[in-house]
């Protein structure tokens, strides 16, 4: 421990020694054991480092939940990002962390990105609704947080400027993986309202990088970041790589939304190819890539009719992911719920017919009953057929 402490940056050592870790809590109880885990992050033994990372994942940020110990632990992680041990590689120590060995720095940047995503959730309802895992019934259940949960959330939001200061230098890393992971952390960090003035500088750094790289993955990650930050990506909507074009169209409503929508719909016409663009998901993008593309398209349009042909074809094709494709499509077609006093539009009627036609084989209605309930529609095939 003495050897580890002597090798820590001053900020990290002071934070470690001056923090009353026992006064904080993580997923499994008192945070008094976290100091040892944090020190172990820079241990020379790769197994010890791996176990320390597992403690961060499983206890300090358990399934994305924030705890009172999360903020001080995140500040420590930020303070050791440039530690010499950051280049050392290790293997995962958790069942779900079965990828190839990665550097400590990459792992720590990825973890900070997860903290930032959890901290940003709930700040912007429109942004949350565009996330592929959002469900309408989540908004019907008021969030109930105890004092510790609220304190943990606020503490993690308050430290975002410090976290971003530590992450930004790695946006210029010559290591593509470190750069991408840093970008995955920077995207949600710059969602913070008080960091909006940092976006132009970050965008300039990324634009400079675009001029020196030709790789699909790196260019697509940059296009996605610029789009999500609300920057002008008109030039990237015309890129020669379809993956880059789509990533440039994933952000909120913009002046050139017809072009962005056309790009997204083209990708949804061939979802198998779209999913194959990134065998390893981009940082910050979970699930099949088509889920993110679909939600962006549904969020971009003013009415269901604008996406109806492609959306109905996806439902009619069957064998689609019920909860992540068919459900969101249905809810977009009935955003204010079905009302018997109003006749079905031709697009709504065609969509419901596609659900009826595929339900027996795929359970497209049975498997989406919560979405049908959210849309104020019957929750079974017979009830939907009666409307037609």
CSV table of N, CA and C in Angstrom, one decimal, residues 223-224 226-228 230-239 241-269 274 277 289 292-302 306-307 310:
chain,number,residue,atom,x,y,z
A,223,UNK,N,-18.8,11.3,-35.9
A,223,UNK,CA,-20.0,11.8,-36.4
A,223,UNK,C,-21.1,11.7,-35.4
A,224,UNK,N,-21.2,10.6,-34.7
A,224,UNK,CA,-22.2,10.4,-33.7
A,224,UNK,C,-22.1,11.5,-32.6
A,226,UNK,N,-20.7,14.5,-32.7
A,226,UNK,CA,-21.1,15.8,-33.2
A,226,UNK,C,-22.6,16.0,-33.3
A,227,UNK,N,-23.2,14.9,-33.8
A,227,UNK,CA,-24.7,14.9,-34.0
A,227,UNK,C,-25.4,15.0,-32.7
A,228,UNK,N,-25.0,14.2,-31.7
A,228,UNK,CA,-25.7,14.2,-30.4
A,228,UNK,C,-25.5,15.5,-29.7
A,230,UNK,N,-25.6,18.3,-31.1
A,230,UNK,CA,-26.3,19.3,-31.8
A,230,UNK,C,-25.5,20.2,-32.8
A,231,UNK,N,-24.3,19.7,-33.1
A,231,UNK,CA,-23.4,20.4,-34.0
A,231,UNK,C,-23.9,20.1,-35.5
A,232,UNK,N,-23.5,21.0,-36.4
A,232,UNK,CA,-23.9,20.9,-37.8
A,232,UNK,C,-23.1,19.7,-38.4
A,233,UNK,N,-23.8,18.7,-38.9
A,233,UNK,CA,-23.2,17.5,-39.5
A,233,UNK,C,-23.6,17.3,-41.0
A,234,UNK,N,-24.0,18.4,-41.6
A,234,UNK,CA,-24.6,18.4,-43.0
A,234,UNK,C,-23.6,17.7,-43.9
A,235,UNK,N,-22.3,18.1,-43.7
A,235,UNK,CA,-21.3,17.5,-44.6
A,235,UNK,C,-21.1,16.0,-44.5
A,236,UNK,N,-21.3,15.5,-43.2
A,236,UNK,CA,-21.2,14.1,-42.9
A,236,UNK,C,-22.4,13.3,-43.4
A,237,UNK,N,-23.5,14.0,-43.6
A,237,UNK,CA,-24.7,13.3,-44.1
A,237,UNK,C,-24.5,12.9,-45.5
A,238,UNK,N,-23.5,13.4,-46.2
A,238,UNK,CA,-23.2,13.1,-47.6
A,238,UNK,C,-21.9,12.3,-47.7
A,239,UNK,N,-21.4,11.7,-46.5
A,239,UNK,CA,-20.2,11.0,-46.5
A,239,UNK,C,-20.3,9.7,-47.4
A,241,UNK,N,-19.3,6.8,-46.7
A,241,UNK,CA,-19.6,5.6,-45.9
A,241,UNK,C,-21.0,5.7,-45.3
A,242,UNK,N,-21.8,4.7,-45.5
A,242,UNK,CA,-23.2,4.8,-45.0
A,242,UNK,C,-23.2,4.8,-43.5
A,243,UNK,N,-22.3,4.1,-42.8
A,243,UNK,CA,-22.3,4.1,-41.4
A,243,UNK,C,-22.0,5.5,-40.8
A,244,UNK,N,-21.1,6.2,-41.4
A,244,UNK,CA,-20.8,7.6,-41.0
A,244,UNK,C,-22.0,8.5,-41.2
A,245,UNK,N,-22.7,8.3,-42.4
A,245,UNK,CA,-23.9,9.1,-42.7
A,245,UNK,C,-24.9,8.9,-41.6
A,246,UNK,N,-25.2,7.6,-41.2
A,246,UNK,CA,-26.2,7.3,-40.2
A,246,UNK,C,-25.8,7.9,-38.9
A,247,UNK,N,-24.6,7.8,-38.5
A,247,UNK,CA,-24.1,8.3,-37.2
A,247,UNK,C,-24.3,9.8,-37.2
A,248,UNK,N,-24.1,10.5,-38.3
A,248,UNK,CA,-24.3,11.9,-38.4
A,248,UNK,C,-25.7,12.4,-38.3
A,249,UNK,N,-26.6,11.4,-38.4
A,249,UNK,CA,-28.1,11.7,-38.4
A,249,UNK,C,-28.7,11.3,-37.1
A,250,UNK,N,-28.0,10.9,-36.1
A,250,UNK,CA,-28.6,10.3,-34.9
A,250,UNK,C,-29.0,11.4,-33.8
A,251,UNK,N,-28.6,12.6,-34.0
A,251,UNK,CA,-28.9,13.7,-33.0
A,251,UNK,C,-30.3,14.2,-33.1
A,252,UNK,N,-30.5,15.2,-32.3
A,252,UNK,CA,-31.8,15.9,-32.2
A,252,UNK,C,-32.2,16.6,-33.5
A,253,UNK,N,-33.5,17.1,-33.5
A,253,UNK,CA,-34.0,17.7,-34.7
A,253,UNK,C,-33.1,18.9,-35.2
A,254,UNK,N,-32.8,18.9,-36.5
A,254,UNK,CA,-32.0,19.9,-37.1
A,254,UNK,C,-32.6,20.5,-38.3
A,255,UNK,N,-32.0,21.6,-38.9
A,255,UNK,CA,-32.6,22.2,-40.0
A,255,UNK,C,-32.6,21.3,-41.2
A,256,UNK,N,-31.7,20.4,-41.4
A,256,UNK,CA,-31.7,19.5,-42.5
A,256,UNK,C,-32.2,18.1,-42.2
A,257,UNK,N,-33.3,18.1,-41.4
A,257,UNK,CA,-33.9,16.8,-41.0
A,257,UNK,C,-34.4,16.0,-42.1
A,258,UNK,N,-34.8,16.5,-43.2
A,258,UNK,CA,-35.3,15.6,-44.3
A,258,UNK,C,-34.1,14.7,-44.8
A,259,UNK,N,-32.9,15.3,-44.9
A,259,UNK,CA,-31.8,14.5,-45.4
A,259,UNK,C,-31.4,13.5,-44.3
A,260,UNK,N,-31.4,13.9,-43.0
A,260,UNK,CA,-31.1,13.0,-42.0
A,260,UNK,C,-32.1,11.8,-41.9
A,261,UNK,N,-33.4,12.1,-42.1
A,261,UNK,CA,-34.4,11.1,-42.0
A,261,UNK,C,-34.2,10.1,-43.2
A,262,UNK,N,-33.9,10.6,-44.4
A,262,UNK,CA,-33.7,9.7,-45.5
A,262,UNK,C,-32.5,8.8,-45.3
A,263,UNK,N,-31.5,9.3,-44.6
A,263,UNK,CA,-30.3,8.4,-44.3
A,263,UNK,C,-30.7,7.3,-43.3
A,264,UNK,N,-31.5,7.7,-42.3
A,264,UNK,CA,-31.9,6.7,-41.3
A,264,UNK,C,-32.8,5.7,-41.9
A,265,UNK,N,-33.7,6.1,-42.7
A,265,UNK,CA,-34.7,5.1,-43.3
A,265,UNK,C,-34.0,4.2,-44.3
A,266,UNK,N,-33.0,4.7,-45.0
A,266,UNK,CA,-32.2,3.8,-45.9
A,266,UNK,C,-31.6,2.7,-45.1
A,267,UNK,N,-31.1,3.0,-43.9
A,267,UNK,CA,-30.4,2.0,-43.1
A,267,UNK,C,-31.4,1.0,-42.6
A,268,UNK,N,-32.6,1.4,-42.3
A,268,UNK,CA,-33.6,0.5,-41.7
A,268,UNK,C,-34.2,-0.4,-42.8
A,269,UNK,N,-34.1,-0.1,-44.1
A,269,UNK,CA,-34.5,-0.9,-45.1
A,269,UNK,C,-33.7,-2.2,-45.2
A,274,UNK,N,-27.0,-3.0,-41.6
A,274,UNK,CA,-26.8,-2.0,-40.6
A,274,UNK,C,-26.2,-2.5,-39.3
A,277,UNK,N,-22.4,-3.3,-39.4
A,277,UNK,CA,-21.3,-2.2,-39.4
A,277,UNK,C,-20.4,-2.2,-38.3
A,289,UNK,N,-27.4,-2.2,-33.5
A,289,UNK,CA,-27.3,-0.8,-33.9
A,289,UNK,C,-28.7,-0.3,-34.5
A,292,UNK,N,-31.0,1.7,-32.2
A,292,UNK,CA,-30.7,3.1,-32.1
A,292,UNK,C,-31.1,3.9,-33.3
A,293,UNK,N,-30.9,3.3,-34.5
A,293,UNK,CA,-31.3,4.0,-35.7
A,293,UNK,C,-32.8,4.2,-35.8
A,294,UNK,N,-33.5,3.1,-35.4
A,294,UNK,CA,-35.0,3.2,-35.4
A,294,UNK,C,-35.5,4.3,-34.5
A,295,UNK,N,-35.0,4.3,-33.2
A,295,UNK,CA,-35.5,5.3,-32.3
A,295,UNK,C,-35.2,6.7,-32.8
A,296,UNK,N,-34.0,6.9,-33.4
A,296,UNK,CA,-33.7,8.2,-33.9
A,296,UNK,C,-34.6,8.7,-35.0
A,297,UNK,N,-35.0,7.7,-35.9
A,297,UNK,CA,-35.9,8.0,-37.0
A,297,UNK,C,-37.3,8.3,-36.4
A,298,UNK,N,-37.8,7.6,-35.5
A,298,UNK,CA,-39.1,7.8,-34.9
A,298,UNK,C,-39.1,9.1,-34.2
A,299,UNK,N,-38.0,9.5,-33.6
A,299,UNK,CA,-37.9,10.7,-32.8
A,299,UNK,C,-37.9,12.0,-33.7
A,300,UNK,N,-37.3,11.8,-34.9
A,300,UNK,CA,-37.1,12.9,-35.8
A,300,UNK,C,-38.3,13.4,-36.5
A,301,UNK,N,-39.3,12.5,-36.8
A,301,UNK,CA,-40.4,12.8,-37.6
A,301,UNK,C,-41.5,13.6,-36.8
A,302,UNK,N,-42.3,14.3,-37.6
A,302,UNK,CA,-43.4,15.0,-37.0
A,302,UNK,C,-44.7,14.1,-36.9
A,306,UNK,N,-44.6,9.7,-42.0
A,306,UNK,CA,-43.3,10.0,-42.6
A,306,UNK,C,-42.4,8.7,-42.6
A,307,UNK,N,-42.7,7.9,-41.6
A,307,UNK,CA,-41.8,6.6,-41.5
A,307,UNK,C,-42.7,5.4,-41.8
A,310,UNK,N,-41.5,2.2,-44.2
A,310,UNK,CA,-40.4,1.4,-43.7
A,310,UNK,C,-40.8,0.7,-42.4
